[in-house]
PDB file of C-alpha atoms in Angstrom:
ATOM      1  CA  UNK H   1      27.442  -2.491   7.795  1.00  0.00           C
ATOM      2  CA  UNK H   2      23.965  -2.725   7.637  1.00  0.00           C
ATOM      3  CA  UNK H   3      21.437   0.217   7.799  1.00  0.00           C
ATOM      4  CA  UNK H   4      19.243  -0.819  10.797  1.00  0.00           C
ATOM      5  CA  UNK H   5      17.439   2.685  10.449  1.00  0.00           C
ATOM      6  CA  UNK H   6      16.802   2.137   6.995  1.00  0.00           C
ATOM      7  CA  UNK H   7      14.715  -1.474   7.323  1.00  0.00           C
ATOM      8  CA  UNK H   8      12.380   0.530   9.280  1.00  0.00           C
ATOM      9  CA  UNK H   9      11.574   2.824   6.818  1.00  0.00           C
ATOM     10  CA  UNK H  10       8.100   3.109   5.176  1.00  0.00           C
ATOM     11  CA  UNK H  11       7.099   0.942   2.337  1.00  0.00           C
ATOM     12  CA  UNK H  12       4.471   0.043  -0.121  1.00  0.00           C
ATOM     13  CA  UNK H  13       2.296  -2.968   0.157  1.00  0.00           C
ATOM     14  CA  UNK H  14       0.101  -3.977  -2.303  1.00  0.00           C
ATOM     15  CA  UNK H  15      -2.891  -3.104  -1.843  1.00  0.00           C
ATOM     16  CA  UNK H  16      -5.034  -3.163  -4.715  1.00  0.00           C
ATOM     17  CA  UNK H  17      -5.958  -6.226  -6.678  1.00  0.00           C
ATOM     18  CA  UNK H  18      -3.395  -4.877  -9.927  1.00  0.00           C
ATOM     19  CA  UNK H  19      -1.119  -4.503  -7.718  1.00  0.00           C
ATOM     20  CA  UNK H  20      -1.455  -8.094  -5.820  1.00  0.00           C
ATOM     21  CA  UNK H  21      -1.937  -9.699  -9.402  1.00  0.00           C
ATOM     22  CA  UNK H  22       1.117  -8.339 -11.114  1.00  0.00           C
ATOM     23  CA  UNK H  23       3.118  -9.306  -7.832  1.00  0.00           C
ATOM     24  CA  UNK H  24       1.643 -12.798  -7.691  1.00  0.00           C
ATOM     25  CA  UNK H  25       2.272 -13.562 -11.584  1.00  0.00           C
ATOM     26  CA  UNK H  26       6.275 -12.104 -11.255  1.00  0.00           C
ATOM     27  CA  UNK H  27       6.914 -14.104  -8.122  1.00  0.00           C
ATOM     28  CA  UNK H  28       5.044 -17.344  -9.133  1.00  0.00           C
ATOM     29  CA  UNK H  29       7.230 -17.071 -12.447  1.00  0.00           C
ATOM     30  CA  UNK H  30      10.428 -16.436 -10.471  1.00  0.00           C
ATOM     31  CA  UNK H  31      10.150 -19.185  -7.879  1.00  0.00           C
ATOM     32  CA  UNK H  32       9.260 -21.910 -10.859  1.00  0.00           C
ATOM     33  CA  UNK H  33      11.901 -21.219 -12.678  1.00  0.00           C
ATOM     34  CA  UNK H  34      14.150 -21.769 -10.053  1.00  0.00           C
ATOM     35  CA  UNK H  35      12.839 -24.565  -8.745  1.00  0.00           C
ATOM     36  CA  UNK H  36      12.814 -26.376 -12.156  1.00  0.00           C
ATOM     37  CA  UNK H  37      16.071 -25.263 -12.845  1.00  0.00           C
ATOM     38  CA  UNK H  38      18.226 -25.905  -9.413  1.00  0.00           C
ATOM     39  CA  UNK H  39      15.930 -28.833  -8.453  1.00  0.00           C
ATOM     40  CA  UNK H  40      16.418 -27.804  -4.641  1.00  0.00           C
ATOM     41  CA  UNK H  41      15.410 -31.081  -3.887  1.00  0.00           C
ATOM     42  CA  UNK H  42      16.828 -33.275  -6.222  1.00  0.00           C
ATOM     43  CA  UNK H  43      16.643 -34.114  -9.806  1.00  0.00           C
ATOM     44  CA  UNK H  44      14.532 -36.503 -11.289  1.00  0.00           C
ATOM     45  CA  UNK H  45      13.893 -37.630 -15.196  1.00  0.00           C
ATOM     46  CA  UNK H  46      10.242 -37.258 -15.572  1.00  0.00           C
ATOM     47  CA  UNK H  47       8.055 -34.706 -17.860  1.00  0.00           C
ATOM     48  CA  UNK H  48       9.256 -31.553 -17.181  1.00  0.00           C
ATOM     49  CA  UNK H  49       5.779 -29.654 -18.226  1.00  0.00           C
ATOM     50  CA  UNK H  50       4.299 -32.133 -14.767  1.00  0.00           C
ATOM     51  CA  UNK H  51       6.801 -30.876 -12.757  1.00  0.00           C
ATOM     52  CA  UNK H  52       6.423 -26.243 -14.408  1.00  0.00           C
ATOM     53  CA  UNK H  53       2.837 -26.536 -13.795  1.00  0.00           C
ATOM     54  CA  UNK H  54       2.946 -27.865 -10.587  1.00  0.00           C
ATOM     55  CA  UNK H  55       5.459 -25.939  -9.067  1.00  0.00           C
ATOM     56  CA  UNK H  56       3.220 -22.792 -10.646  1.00  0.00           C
ATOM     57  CA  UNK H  57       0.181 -24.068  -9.113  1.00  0.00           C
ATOM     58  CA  UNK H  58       1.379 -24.202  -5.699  1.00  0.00           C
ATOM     59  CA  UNK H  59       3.131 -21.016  -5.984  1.00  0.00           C
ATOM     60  CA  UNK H  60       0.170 -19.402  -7.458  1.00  0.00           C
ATOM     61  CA  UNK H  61      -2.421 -20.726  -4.635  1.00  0.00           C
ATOM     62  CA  UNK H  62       0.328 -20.287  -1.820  1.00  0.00           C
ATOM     63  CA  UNK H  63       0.833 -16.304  -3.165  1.00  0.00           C
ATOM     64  CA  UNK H  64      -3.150 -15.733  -3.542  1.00  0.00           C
ATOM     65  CA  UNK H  65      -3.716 -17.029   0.201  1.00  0.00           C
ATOM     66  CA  UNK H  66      -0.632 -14.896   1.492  1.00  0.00           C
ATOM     67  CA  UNK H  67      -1.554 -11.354  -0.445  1.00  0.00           C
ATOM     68  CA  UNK H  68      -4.957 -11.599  -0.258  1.00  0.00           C
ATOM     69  CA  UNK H  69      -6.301 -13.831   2.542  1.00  0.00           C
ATOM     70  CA  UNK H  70      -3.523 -12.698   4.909  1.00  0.00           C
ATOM     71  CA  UNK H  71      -4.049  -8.678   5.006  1.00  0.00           C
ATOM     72  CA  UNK H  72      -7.762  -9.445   5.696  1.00  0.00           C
ATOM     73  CA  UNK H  73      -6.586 -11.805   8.705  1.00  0.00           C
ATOM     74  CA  UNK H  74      -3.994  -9.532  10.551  1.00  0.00           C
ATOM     75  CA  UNK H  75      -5.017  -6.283   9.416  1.00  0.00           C
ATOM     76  CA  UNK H  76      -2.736  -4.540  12.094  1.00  0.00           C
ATOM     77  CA  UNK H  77       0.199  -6.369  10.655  1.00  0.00           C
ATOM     78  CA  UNK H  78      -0.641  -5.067   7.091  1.00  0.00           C
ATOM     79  CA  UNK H  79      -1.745  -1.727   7.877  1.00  0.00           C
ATOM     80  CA  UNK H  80       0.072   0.551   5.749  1.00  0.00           C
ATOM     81  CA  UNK H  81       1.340   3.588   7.994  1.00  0.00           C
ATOM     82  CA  UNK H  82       3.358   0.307   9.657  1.00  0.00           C
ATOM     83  CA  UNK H  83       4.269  -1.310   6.784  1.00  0.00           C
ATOM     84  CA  UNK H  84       8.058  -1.048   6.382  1.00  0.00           C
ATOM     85  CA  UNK H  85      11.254  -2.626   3.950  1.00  0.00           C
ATOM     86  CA  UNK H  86      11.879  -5.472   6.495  1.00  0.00           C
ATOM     87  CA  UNK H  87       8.355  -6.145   7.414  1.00  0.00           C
ATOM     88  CA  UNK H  88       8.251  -6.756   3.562  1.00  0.00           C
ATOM     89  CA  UNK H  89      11.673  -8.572   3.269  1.00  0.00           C
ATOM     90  CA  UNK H  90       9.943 -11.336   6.020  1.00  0.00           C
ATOM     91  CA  UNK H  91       6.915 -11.401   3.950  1.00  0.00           C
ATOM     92  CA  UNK H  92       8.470 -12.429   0.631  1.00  0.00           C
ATOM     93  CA  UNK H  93      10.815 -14.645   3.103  1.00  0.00           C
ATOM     94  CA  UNK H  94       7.605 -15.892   4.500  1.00  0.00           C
ATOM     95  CA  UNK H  95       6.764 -16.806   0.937  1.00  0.00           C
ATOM     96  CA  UNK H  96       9.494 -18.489  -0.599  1.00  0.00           C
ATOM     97  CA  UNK H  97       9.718 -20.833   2.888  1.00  0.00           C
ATOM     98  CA  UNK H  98       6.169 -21.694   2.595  1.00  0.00           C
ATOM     99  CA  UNK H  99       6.247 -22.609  -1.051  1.00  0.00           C
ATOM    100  CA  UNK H 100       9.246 -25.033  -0.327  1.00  0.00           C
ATOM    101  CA  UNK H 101       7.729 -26.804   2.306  1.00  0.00           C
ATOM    102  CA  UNK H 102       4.684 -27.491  -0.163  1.00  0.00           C
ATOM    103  CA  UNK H 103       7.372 -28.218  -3.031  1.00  0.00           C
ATOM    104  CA  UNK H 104       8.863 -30.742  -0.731  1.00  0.00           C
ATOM    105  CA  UNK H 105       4.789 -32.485  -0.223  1.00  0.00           C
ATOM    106  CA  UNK H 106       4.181 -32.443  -3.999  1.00  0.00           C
ATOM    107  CA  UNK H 107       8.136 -33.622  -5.117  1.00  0.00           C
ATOM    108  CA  UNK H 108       7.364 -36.334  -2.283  1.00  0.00           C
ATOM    109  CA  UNK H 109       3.928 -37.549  -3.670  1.00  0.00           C
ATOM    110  CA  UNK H 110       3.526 -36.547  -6.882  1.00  0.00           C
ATOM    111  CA  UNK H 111       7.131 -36.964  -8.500  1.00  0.00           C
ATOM    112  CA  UNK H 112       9.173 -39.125  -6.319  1.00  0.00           C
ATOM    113  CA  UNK H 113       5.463 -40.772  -4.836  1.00  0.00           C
ATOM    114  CA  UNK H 114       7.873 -41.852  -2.176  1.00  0.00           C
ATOM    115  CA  UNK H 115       6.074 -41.392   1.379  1.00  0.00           C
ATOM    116  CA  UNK H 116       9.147 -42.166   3.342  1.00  0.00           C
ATOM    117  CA  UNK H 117      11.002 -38.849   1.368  1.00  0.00           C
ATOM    118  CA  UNK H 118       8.088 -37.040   2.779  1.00  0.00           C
ATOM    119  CA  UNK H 119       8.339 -37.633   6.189  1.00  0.00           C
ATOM    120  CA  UNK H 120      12.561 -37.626   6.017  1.00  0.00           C
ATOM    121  CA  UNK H 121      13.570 -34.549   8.695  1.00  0.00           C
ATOM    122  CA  UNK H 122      17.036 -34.515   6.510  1.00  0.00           C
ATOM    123  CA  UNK H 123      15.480 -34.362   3.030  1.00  0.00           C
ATOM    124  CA  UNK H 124      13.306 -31.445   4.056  1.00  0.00           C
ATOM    125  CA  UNK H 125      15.943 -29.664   5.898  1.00  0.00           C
ATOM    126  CA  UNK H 126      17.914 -29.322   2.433  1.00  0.00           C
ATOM    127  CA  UNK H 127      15.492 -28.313   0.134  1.00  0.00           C
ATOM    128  CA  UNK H 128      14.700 -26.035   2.901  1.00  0.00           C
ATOM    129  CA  UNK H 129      17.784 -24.307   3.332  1.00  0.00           C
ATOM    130  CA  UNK H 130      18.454 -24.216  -0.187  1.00  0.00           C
ATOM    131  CA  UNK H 131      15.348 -22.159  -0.926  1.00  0.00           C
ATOM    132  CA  UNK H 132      15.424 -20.049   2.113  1.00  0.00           C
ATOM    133  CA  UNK H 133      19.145 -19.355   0.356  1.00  0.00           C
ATOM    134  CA  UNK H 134      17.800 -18.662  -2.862  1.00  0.00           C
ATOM    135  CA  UNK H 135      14.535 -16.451  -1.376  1.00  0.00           C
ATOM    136  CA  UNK H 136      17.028 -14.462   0.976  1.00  0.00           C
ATOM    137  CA  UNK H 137      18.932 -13.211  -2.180  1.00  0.00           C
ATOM    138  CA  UNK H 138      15.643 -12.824  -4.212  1.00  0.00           C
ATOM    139  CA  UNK H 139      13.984 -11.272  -1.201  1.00  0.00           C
ATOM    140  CA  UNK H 140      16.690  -8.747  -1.197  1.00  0.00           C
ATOM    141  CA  UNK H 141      16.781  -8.248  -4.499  1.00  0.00           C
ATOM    142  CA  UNK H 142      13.200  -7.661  -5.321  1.00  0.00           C
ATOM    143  CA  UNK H 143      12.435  -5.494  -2.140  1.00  0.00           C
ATOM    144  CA  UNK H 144      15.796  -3.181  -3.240  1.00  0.00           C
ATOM    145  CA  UNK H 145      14.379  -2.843  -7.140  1.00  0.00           C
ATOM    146  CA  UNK H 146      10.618  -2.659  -5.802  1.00  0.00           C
ATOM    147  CA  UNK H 147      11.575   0.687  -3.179  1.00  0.00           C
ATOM    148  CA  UNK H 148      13.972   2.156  -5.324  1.00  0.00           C
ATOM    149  CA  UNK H 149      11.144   2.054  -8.256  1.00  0.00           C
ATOM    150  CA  UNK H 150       8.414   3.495  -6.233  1.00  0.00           C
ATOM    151  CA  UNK H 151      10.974   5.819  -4.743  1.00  0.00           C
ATOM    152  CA  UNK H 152      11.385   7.761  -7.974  1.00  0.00           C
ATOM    153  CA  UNK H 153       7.812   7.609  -9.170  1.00  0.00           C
ATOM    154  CA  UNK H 154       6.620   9.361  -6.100  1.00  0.00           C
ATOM    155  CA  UNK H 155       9.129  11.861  -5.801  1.00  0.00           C
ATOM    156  CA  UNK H 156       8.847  12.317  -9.422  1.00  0.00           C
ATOM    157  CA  UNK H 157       4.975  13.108  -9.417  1.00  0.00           C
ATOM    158  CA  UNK H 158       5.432  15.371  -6.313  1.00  0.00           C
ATOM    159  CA  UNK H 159       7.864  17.117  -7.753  1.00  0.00           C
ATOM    160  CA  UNK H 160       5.250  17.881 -10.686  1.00  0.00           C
ATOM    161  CA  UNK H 161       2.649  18.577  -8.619  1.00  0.00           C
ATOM    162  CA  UNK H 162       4.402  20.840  -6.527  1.00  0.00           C
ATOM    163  CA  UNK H 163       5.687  22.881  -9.649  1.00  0.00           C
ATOM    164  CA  UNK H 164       1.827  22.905 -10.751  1.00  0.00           C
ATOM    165  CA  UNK H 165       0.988  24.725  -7.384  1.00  0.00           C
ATOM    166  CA  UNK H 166       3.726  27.662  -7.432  1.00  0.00           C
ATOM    167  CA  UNK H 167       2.623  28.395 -10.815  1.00  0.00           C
ATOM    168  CA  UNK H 168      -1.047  28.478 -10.215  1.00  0.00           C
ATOM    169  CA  UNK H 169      -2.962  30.718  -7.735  1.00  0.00           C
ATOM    170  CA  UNK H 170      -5.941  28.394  -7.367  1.00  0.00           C
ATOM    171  CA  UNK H 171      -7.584  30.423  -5.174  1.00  0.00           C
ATOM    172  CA  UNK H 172     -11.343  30.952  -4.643  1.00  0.00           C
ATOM    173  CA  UNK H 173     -13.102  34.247  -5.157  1.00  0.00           C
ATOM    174  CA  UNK H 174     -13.467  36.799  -1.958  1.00  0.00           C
ATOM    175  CA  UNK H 175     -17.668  35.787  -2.420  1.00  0.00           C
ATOM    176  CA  UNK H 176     -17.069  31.724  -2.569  1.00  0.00           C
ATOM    177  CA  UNK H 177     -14.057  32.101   0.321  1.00  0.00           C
ATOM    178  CA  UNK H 178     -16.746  33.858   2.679  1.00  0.00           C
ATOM    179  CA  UNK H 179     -19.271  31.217   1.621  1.00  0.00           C
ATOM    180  CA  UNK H 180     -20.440  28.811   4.359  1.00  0.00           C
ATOM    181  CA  UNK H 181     -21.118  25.302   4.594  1.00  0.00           C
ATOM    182  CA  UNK H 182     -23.479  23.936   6.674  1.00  0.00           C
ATOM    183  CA  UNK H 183     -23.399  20.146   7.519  1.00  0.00           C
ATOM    184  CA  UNK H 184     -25.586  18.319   9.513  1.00  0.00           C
ATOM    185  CA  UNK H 185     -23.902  15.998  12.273  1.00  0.00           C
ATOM    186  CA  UNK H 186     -25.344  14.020  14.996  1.00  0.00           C
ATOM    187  CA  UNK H 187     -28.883  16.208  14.488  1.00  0.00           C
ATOM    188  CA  UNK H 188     -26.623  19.171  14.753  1.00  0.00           C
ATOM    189  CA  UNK H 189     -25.742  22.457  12.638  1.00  0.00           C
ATOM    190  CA  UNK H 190     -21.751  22.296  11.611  1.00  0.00           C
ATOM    191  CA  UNK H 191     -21.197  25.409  10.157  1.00  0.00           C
ATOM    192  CA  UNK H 192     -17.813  26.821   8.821  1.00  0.00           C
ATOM    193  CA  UNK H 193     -15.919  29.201   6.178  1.00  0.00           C
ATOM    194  CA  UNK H 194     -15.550  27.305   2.720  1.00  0.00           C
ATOM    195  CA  UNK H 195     -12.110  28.356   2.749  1.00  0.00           C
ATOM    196  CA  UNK H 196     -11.359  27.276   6.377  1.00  0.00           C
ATOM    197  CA  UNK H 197     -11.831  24.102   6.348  1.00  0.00           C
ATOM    198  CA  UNK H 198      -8.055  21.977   5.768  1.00  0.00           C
ATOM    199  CA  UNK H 199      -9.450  18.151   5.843  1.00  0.00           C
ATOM    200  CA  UNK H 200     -11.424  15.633   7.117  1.00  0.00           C
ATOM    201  CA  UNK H 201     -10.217  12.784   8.685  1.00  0.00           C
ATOM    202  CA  UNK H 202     -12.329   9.381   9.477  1.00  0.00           C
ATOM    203  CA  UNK H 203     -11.905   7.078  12.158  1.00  0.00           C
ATOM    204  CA  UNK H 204     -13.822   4.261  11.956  1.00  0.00           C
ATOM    205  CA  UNK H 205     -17.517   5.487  12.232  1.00  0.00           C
ATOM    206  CA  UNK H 206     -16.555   9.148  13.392  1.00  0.00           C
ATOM    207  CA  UNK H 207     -14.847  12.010  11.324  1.00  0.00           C
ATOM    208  CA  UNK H 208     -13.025  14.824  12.527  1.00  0.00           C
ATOM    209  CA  UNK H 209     -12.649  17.972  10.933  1.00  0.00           C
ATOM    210  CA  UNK H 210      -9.462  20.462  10.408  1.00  0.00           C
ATOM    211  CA  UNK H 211     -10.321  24.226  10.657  1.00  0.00           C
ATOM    212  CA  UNK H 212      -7.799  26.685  10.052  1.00  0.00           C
ATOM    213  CA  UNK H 213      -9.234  28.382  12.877  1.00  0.00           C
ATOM    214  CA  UNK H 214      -8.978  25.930  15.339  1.00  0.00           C
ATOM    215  CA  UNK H 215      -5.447  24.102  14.420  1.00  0.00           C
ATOM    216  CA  UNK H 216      -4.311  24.750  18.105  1.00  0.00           C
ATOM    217  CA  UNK H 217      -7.658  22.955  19.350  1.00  0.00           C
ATOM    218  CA  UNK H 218      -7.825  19.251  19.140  1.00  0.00           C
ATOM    219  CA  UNK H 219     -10.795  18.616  16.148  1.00  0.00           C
ATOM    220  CA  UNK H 220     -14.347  17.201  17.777  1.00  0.00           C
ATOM    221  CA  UNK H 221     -15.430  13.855  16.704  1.00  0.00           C
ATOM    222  CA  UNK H 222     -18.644  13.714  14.965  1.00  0.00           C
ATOM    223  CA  UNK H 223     -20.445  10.566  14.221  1.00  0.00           C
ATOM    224  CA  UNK H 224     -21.021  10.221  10.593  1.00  0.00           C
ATOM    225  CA  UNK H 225     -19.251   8.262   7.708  1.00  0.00           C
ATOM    226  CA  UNK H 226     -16.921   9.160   5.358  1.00  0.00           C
ATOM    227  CA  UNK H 227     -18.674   8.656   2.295  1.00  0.00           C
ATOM    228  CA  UNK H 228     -21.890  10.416   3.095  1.00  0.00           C
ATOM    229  CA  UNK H 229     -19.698  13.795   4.282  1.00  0.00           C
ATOM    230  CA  UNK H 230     -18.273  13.438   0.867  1.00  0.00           C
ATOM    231  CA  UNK H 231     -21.525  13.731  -1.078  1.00  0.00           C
ATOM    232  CA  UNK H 232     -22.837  16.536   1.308  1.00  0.00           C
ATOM    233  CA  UNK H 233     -19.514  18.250  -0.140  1.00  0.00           C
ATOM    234  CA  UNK H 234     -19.557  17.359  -3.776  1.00  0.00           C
ATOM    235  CA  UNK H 235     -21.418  20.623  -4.329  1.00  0.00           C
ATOM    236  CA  UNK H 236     -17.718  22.573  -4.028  1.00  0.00           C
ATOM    237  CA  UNK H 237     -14.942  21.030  -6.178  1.00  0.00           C
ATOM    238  CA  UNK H 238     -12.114  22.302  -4.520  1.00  0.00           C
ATOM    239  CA  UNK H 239     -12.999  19.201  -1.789  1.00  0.00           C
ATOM    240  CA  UNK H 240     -11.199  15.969  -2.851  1.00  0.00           C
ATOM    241  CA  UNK H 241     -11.055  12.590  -1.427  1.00  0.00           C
ATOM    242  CA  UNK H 242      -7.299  11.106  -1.459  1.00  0.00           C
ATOM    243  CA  UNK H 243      -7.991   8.611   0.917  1.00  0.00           C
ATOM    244  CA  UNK H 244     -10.038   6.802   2.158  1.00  0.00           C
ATOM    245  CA  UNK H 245      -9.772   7.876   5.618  1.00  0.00           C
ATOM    246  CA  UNK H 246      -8.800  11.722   4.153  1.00  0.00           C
ATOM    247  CA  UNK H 247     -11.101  14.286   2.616  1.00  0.00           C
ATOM    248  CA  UNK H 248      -8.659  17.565   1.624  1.00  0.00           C
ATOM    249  CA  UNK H 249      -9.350  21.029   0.330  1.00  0.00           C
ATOM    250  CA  UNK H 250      -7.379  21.564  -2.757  1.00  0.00           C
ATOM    251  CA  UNK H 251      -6.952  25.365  -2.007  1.00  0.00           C
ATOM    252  CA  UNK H 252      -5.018  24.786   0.759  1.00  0.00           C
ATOM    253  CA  UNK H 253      -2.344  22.447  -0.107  1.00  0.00           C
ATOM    254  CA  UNK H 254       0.687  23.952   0.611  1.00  0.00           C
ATOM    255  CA  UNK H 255       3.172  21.385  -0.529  1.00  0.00           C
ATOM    256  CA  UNK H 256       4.018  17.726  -1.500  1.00  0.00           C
ATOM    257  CA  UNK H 257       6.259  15.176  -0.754  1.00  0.00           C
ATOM    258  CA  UNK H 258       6.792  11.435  -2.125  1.00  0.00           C
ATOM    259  CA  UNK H 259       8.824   8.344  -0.928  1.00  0.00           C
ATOM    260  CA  UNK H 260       8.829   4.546  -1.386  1.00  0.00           C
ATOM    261  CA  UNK H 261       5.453   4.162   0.307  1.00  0.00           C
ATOM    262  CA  UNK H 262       3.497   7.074  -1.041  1.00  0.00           C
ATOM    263  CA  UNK H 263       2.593  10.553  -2.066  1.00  0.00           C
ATOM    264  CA  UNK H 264       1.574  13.001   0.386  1.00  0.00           C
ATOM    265  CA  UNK H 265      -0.130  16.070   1.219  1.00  0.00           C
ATOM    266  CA  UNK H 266       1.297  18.956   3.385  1.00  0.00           C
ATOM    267  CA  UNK H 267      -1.585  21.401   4.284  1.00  0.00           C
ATOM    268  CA  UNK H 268      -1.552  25.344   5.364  1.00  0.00           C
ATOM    269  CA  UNK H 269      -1.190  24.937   8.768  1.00  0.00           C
ATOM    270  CA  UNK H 270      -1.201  21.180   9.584  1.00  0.00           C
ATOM    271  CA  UNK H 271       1.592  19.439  10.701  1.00  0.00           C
ATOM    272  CA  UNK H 272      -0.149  15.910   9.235  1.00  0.00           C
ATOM    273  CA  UNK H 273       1.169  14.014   6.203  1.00  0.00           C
ATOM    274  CA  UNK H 274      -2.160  13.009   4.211  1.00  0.00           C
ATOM    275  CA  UNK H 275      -1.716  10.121   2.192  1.00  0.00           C
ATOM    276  CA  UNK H 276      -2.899   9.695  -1.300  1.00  0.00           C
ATOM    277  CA  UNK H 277      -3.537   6.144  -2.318  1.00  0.00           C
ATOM    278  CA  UNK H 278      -1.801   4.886  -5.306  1.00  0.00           C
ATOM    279  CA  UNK H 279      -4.231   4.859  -7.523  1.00  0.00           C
ATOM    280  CA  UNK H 280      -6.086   8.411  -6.962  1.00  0.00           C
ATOM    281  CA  UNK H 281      -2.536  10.300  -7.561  1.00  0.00           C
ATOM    282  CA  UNK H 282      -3.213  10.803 -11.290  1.00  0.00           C
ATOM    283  CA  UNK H 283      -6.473  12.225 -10.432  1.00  0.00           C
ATOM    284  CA  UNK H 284      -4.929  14.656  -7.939  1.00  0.00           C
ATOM    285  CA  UNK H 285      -2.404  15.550 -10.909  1.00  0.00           C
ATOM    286  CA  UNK H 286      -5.703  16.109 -13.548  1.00  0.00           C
ATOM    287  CA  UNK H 287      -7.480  18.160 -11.002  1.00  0.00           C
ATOM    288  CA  UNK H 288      -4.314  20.384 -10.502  1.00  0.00           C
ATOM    289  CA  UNK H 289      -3.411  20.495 -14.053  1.00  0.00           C
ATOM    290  CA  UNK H 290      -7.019  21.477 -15.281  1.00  0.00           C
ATOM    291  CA  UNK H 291      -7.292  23.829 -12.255  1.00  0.00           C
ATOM    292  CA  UNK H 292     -10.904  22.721 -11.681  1.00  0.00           C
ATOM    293  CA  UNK H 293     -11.685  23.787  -8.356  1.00  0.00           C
TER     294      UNK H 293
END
């Protein structure tokens, strides 16, 4: 029976351009070599090297355009708090159906240079159906080893990190925790405790920040950006950006958790899940490690 609850669980999509390249390069690899060796639609004796590098080049064009052209089109489709195992199961479906259509053009004119062959509704529904077959086991496949993979990682690394913060007590000196910190936001004075401040979160051009004295108000929006609130802070180490929508305080992480999507952050307090992108987690782990803060 299948698991309806677990296709809607979270998942990772690649986001960076490592993680899009190594994807790209594995898939492109995987869907020539099966194309050149089931010949979906139909064998033919002509130079086989013809035949690997063009099946590589439209794989490798079709996969840029889809990874990186795509997310930048429908970001609300891609966004990753929504991104989830079947939403990625119809992507790489998506991909292996859109590659076989553009097999079929190039076996039509390149190999076969048969224009009828092209146009033939029958021809194209076989080779169709034979590589939505193949890319529906593949699809499968790859999404199964993929979230299992990242599964492990993260839960690894949190379990690390969360062994790291029982056996430290990173906490700030009675002077520095009564220090305050005075920001300037929309022409006005923002002042708080050092120690009372959880995380900032940005929304587009506004940020909102987490007091542990106000965690049964709802935060106030403040115009400002992200990246400038971060240098105003860079004075006290204990502030660290994970995200780039999240700003947290180090001293008050009270916990950590990891899945197939992602590491996360559980705060003092806060009932929020914080996300740390993929590739700041082995920072986190060095500032926690080296207690710098």
């Amino acid at each position: 029976m299948i698991n309806w609850h677990w296709l809607k669980a979270s998942y990772p999509f690649e986001h960076s351009v490592t993680e899009k390249r190594d994807t790209i390069i594995s898939l492109t690899l995987f869907a020539s070599l099966i194309l050149l060796l089931l010949q979906p639609y139909g064998f033919i004796a002509i130079n086989r090297l013809l035949m690997s590098v063009g099946y590589m080049v439209i794989s490798v064009t079709l996969l840029m355009i889809n990874f990186f052209g795509f997310p930048k089109l429908f970001p609300l489709w891609f966004e990753e708090s929504r991104w989830s195992v079947l939403r990625a199961f119809l992507f790489l479906l998506y991909n292996f159906l859109i590659i076989g259509l553009w097999t079929h053009v190039f076996q039509s004119l390149i190999i076969k240079n048969d224009l009828a062959y092209l146009i033939s509704g029958h021809e194209l529904f076989i080779g169709l159906a034979k590589i939505m077959m193949i890319g529906l086991g593949a699809s499968v496949l790859l999404v199964l080893v993929r979230y299992n993979i990242m599964a492990r990682k993260h839960l690894q690394v949190s379990q690390e990190l969360n062994n790291q913060l029982r056996e430290k007590l990173h906490k700030l000196t009675p002077v520095d925790t009564e220090q305050t910190i005075e920001l300037i936001l929309e022409k006005k004075l923002v002042a708080f405790k050092r120690s009372e401040l959880n995380f900032i979160k940005s929304e587009g051009n506004y940020i909102s920040l987490y007091l542990a004295s106000n965690k049964s108000f709802t935060p106030a929006l403040y115009r400002a950006r992200m990246k400038e609130t971060q240098e105003a802070l860079s004075a006290f180490p204990e502030f660290f950006r994970c995200h780039r929508s999240y700003l947290v305080n180090l001293n008050r992480i009270e916990s950590t958790h990891g899945n197939s999507q992602g590491l996360f952050i559980k705060v003092f307090g806060e009932d929020t899940k914080i996300p740390v992108t993929r590739p700041k987690i082995r920072f986190l782990k060095a500032r926690i490690a080296d207690n710098s803060f």
